[in-house]
Structures are given as structure tokens and as C-alpha cells.
JSON list of C-alpha atoms in Angstrom, two decimals:
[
{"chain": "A", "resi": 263, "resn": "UNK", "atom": "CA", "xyz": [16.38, -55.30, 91.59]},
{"chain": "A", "resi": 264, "resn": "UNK", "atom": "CA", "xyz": [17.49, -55.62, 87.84]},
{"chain": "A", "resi": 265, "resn": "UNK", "atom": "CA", "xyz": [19.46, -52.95, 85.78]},
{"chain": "A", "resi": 266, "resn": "UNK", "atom": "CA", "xyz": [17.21, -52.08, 82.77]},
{"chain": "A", "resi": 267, "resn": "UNK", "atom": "CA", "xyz": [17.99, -49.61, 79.44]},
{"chain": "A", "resi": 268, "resn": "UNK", "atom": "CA", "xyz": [15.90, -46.55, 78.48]},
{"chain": "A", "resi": 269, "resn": "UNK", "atom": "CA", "xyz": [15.13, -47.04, 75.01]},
{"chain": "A", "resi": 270, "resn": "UNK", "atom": "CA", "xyz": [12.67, -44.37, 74.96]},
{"chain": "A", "resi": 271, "resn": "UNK", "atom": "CA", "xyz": [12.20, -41.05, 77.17]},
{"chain": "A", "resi": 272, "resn": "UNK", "atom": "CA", "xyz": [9.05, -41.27, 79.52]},
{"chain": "A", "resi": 273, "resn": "UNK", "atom": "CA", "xyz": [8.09, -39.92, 82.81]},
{"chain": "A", "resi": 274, "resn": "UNK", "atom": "CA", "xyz": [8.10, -41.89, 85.88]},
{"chain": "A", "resi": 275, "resn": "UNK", "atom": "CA", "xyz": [4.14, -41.53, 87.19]},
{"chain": "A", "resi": 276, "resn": "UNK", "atom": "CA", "xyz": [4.93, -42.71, 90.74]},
{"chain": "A", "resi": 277, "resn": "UNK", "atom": "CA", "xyz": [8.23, -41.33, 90.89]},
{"chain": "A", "resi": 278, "resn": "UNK", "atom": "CA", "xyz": [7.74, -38.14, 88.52]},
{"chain": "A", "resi": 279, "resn": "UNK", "atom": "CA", "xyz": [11.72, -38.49, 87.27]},
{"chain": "A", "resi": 280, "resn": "UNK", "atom": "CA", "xyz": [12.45, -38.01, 83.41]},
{"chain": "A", "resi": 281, "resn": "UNK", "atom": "CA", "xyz": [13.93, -41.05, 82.27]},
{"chain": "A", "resi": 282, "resn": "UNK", "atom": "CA", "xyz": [16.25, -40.39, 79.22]},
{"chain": "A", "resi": 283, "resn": "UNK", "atom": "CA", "xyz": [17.19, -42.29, 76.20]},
{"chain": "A", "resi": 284, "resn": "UNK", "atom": "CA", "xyz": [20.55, -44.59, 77.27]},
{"chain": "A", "resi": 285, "resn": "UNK", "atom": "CA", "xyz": [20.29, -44.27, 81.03]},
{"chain": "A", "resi": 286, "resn": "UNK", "atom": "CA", "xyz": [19.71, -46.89, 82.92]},
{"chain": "A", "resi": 287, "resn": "UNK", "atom": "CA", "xyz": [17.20, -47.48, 86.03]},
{"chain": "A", "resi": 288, "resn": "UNK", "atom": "CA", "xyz": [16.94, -49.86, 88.71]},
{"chain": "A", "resi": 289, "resn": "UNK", "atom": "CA", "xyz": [13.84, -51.62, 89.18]},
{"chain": "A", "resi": 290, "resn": "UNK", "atom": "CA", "xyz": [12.06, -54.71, 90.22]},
{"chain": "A", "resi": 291, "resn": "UNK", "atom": "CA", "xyz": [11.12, -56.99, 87.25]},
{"chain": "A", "resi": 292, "resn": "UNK", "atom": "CA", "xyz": [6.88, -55.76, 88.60]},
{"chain": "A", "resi": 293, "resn": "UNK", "atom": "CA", "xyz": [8.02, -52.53, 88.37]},
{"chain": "A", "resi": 294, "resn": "UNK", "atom": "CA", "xyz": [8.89, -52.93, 84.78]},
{"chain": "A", "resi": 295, "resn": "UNK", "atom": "CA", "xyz": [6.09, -54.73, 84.00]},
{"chain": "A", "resi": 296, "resn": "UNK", "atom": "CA", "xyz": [4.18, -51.85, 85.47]},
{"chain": "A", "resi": 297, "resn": "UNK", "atom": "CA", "xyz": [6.41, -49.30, 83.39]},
{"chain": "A", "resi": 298, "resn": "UNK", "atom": "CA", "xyz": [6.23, -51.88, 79.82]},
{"chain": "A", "resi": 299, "resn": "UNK", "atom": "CA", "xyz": [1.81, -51.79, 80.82]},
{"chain": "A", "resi": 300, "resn": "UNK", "atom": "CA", "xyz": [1.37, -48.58, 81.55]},
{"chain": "A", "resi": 301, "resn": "UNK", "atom": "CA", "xyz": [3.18, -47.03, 78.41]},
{"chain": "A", "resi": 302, "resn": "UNK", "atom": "CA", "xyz": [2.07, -49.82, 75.77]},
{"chain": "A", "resi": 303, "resn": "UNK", "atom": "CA", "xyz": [-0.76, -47.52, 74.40]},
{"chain": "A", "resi": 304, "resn": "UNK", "atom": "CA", "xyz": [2.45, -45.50, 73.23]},
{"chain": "A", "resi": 305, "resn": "UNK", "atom": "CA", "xyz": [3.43, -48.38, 71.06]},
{"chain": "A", "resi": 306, "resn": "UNK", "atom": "CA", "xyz": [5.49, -49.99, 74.06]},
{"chain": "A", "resi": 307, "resn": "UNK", "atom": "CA", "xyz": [9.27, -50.75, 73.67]},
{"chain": "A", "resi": 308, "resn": "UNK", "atom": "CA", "xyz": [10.31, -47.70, 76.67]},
{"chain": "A", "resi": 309, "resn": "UNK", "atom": "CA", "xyz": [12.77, -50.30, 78.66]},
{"chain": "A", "resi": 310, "resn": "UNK", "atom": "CA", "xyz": [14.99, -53.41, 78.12]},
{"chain": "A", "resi": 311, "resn": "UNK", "atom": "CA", "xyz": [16.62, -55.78, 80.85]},
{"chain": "A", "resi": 312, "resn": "UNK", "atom": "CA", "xyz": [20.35, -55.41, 80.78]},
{"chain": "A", "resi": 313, "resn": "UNK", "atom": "CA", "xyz": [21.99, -58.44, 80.02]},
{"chain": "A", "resi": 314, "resn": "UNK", "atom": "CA", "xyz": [24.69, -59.17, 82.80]},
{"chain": "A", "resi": 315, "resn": "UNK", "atom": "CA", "xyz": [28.19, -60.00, 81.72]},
{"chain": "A", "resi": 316, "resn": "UNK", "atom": "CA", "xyz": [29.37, -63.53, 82.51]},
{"chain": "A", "resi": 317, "resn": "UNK", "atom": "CA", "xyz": [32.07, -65.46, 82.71]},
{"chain": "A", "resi": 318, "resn": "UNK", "atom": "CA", "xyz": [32.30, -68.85, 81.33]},
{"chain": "A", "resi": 319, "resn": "UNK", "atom": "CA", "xyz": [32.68, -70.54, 84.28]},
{"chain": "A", "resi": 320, "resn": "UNK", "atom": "CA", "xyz": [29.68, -68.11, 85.81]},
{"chain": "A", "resi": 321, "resn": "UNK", "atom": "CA", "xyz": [28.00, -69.68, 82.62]},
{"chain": "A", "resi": 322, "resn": "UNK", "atom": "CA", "xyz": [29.05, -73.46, 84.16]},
{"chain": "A", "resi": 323, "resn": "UNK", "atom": "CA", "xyz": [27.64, -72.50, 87.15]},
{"chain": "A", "resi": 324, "resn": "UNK", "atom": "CA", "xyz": [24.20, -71.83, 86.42]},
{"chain": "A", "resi": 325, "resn": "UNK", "atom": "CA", "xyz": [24.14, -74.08, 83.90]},
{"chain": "A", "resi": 326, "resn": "UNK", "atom": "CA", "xyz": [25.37, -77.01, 86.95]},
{"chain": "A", "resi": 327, "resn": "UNK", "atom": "CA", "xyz": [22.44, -75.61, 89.21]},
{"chain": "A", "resi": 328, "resn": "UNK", "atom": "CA", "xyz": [20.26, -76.27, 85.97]},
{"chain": "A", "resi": 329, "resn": "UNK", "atom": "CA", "xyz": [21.36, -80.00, 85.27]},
{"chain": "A", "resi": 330, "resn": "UNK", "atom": "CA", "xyz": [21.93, -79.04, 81.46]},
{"chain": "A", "resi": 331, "resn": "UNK", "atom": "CA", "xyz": [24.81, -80.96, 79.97]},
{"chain": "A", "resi": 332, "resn": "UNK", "atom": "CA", "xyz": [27.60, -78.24, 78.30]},
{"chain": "A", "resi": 333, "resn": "UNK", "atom": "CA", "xyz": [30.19, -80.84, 77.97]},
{"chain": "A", "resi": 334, "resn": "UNK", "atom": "CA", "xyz": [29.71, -80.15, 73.93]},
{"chain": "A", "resi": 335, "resn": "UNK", "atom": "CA", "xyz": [30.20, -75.93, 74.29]},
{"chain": "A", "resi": 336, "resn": "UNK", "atom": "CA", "xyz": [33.68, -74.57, 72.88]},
{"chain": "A", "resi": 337, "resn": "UNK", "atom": "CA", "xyz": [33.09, -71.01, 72.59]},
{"chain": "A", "resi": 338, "resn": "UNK", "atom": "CA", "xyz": [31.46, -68.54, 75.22]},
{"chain": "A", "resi": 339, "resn": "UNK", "atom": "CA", "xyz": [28.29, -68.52, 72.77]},
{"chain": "A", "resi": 340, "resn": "UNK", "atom": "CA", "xyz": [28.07, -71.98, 73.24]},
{"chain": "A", "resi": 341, "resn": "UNK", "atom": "CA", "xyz": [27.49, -71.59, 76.85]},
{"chain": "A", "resi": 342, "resn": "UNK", "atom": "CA", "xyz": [25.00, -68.42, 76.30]},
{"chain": "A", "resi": 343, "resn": "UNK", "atom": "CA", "xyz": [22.92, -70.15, 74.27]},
{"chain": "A", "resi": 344, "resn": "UNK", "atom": "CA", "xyz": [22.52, -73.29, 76.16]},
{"chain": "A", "resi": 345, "resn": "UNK", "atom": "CA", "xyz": [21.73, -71.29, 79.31]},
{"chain": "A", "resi": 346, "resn": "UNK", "atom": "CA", "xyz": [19.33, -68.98, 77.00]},
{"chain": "A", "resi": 347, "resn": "UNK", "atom": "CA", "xyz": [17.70, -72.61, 75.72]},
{"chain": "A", "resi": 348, "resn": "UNK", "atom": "CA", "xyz": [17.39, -74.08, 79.48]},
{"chain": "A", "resi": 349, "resn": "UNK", "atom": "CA", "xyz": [15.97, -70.76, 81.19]},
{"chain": "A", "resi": 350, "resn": "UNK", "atom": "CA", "xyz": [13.34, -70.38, 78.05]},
{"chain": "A", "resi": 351, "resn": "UNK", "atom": "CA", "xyz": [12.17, -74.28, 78.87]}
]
């Protein structure tokens, strides 16, 4: 399950709950596909992964289990983006 941001009110159609603006639902990442499908002849754009918080040295650790280099990173950022770069491919 992943934490994910209302951005725009819609009704569940399995569930039948009102999601509101700035609450946030747990879901599978299917499920949100399912939600981000379903609604996109509404112009899309009803829910947004929430971005976990990490440390820098949770940063280290997936980047380790990634084999990307970070010896270069100074700043927090540094770390985000190499992580960002390595999961994207």
C-alpha cells in the first residue's frame, strides 16, 4: 500500500466514499492506476503518490542496494536526485 494526495474530489465507484481535496488515501499502486483510468475522461490529475520523507543515510541505503556511486553528493538534494536518476533508469 502507498499513501497518495487528493488533488481533486471524486467518488470512490467500488468503495462509494467521497474523497476530498487534501486527504489522503491508502491504496495499491493498481488501485491508483484504476482510480488515474477511470477518471481521465475528467481531464485526469484526481491523485498524487506521496513522496516519503528520508533520511540521508535512508537515501545511502537505497542508493547501496542500487550500486549508484553518491560519493560526489553534499547536500540532501544531492542524494534525491541521484536516487530520482537511478529509479527513472
Amino acid at each position: 500500500m502507498a499513501q497518495y494526495k487528493v488533488l481533486k474530489e471524486f467518488k470512490d465507484i467500488h468503495t462509494k466514499d467521497l474523497y476530498k481535496v487534501d486527504s489522503t488515501i491508502d491504496i495499491t499502486k493498481e488501485r491508483a492506476d484504476e482510480i488515474e483510468a477511470n477518471l481521465a475522461r475528467l481531464g485526469g490529475g484526481f491523485i498524487e503518490p506521496v513522496k516519503a520523507k528520508l533520511t540521508i543515510e535512508d537515501l545511502k541505503a537505497e542508493l547501496d542496494a542500487l550500486g549508484v556511486d553518491y560519493k560526489d553528493a553534499k547536500v540532501k538534494a544531492d542524494y534525491e536526485k541521484l536516487l530520482e536518476a537511478a529509479k527513472e533508469g
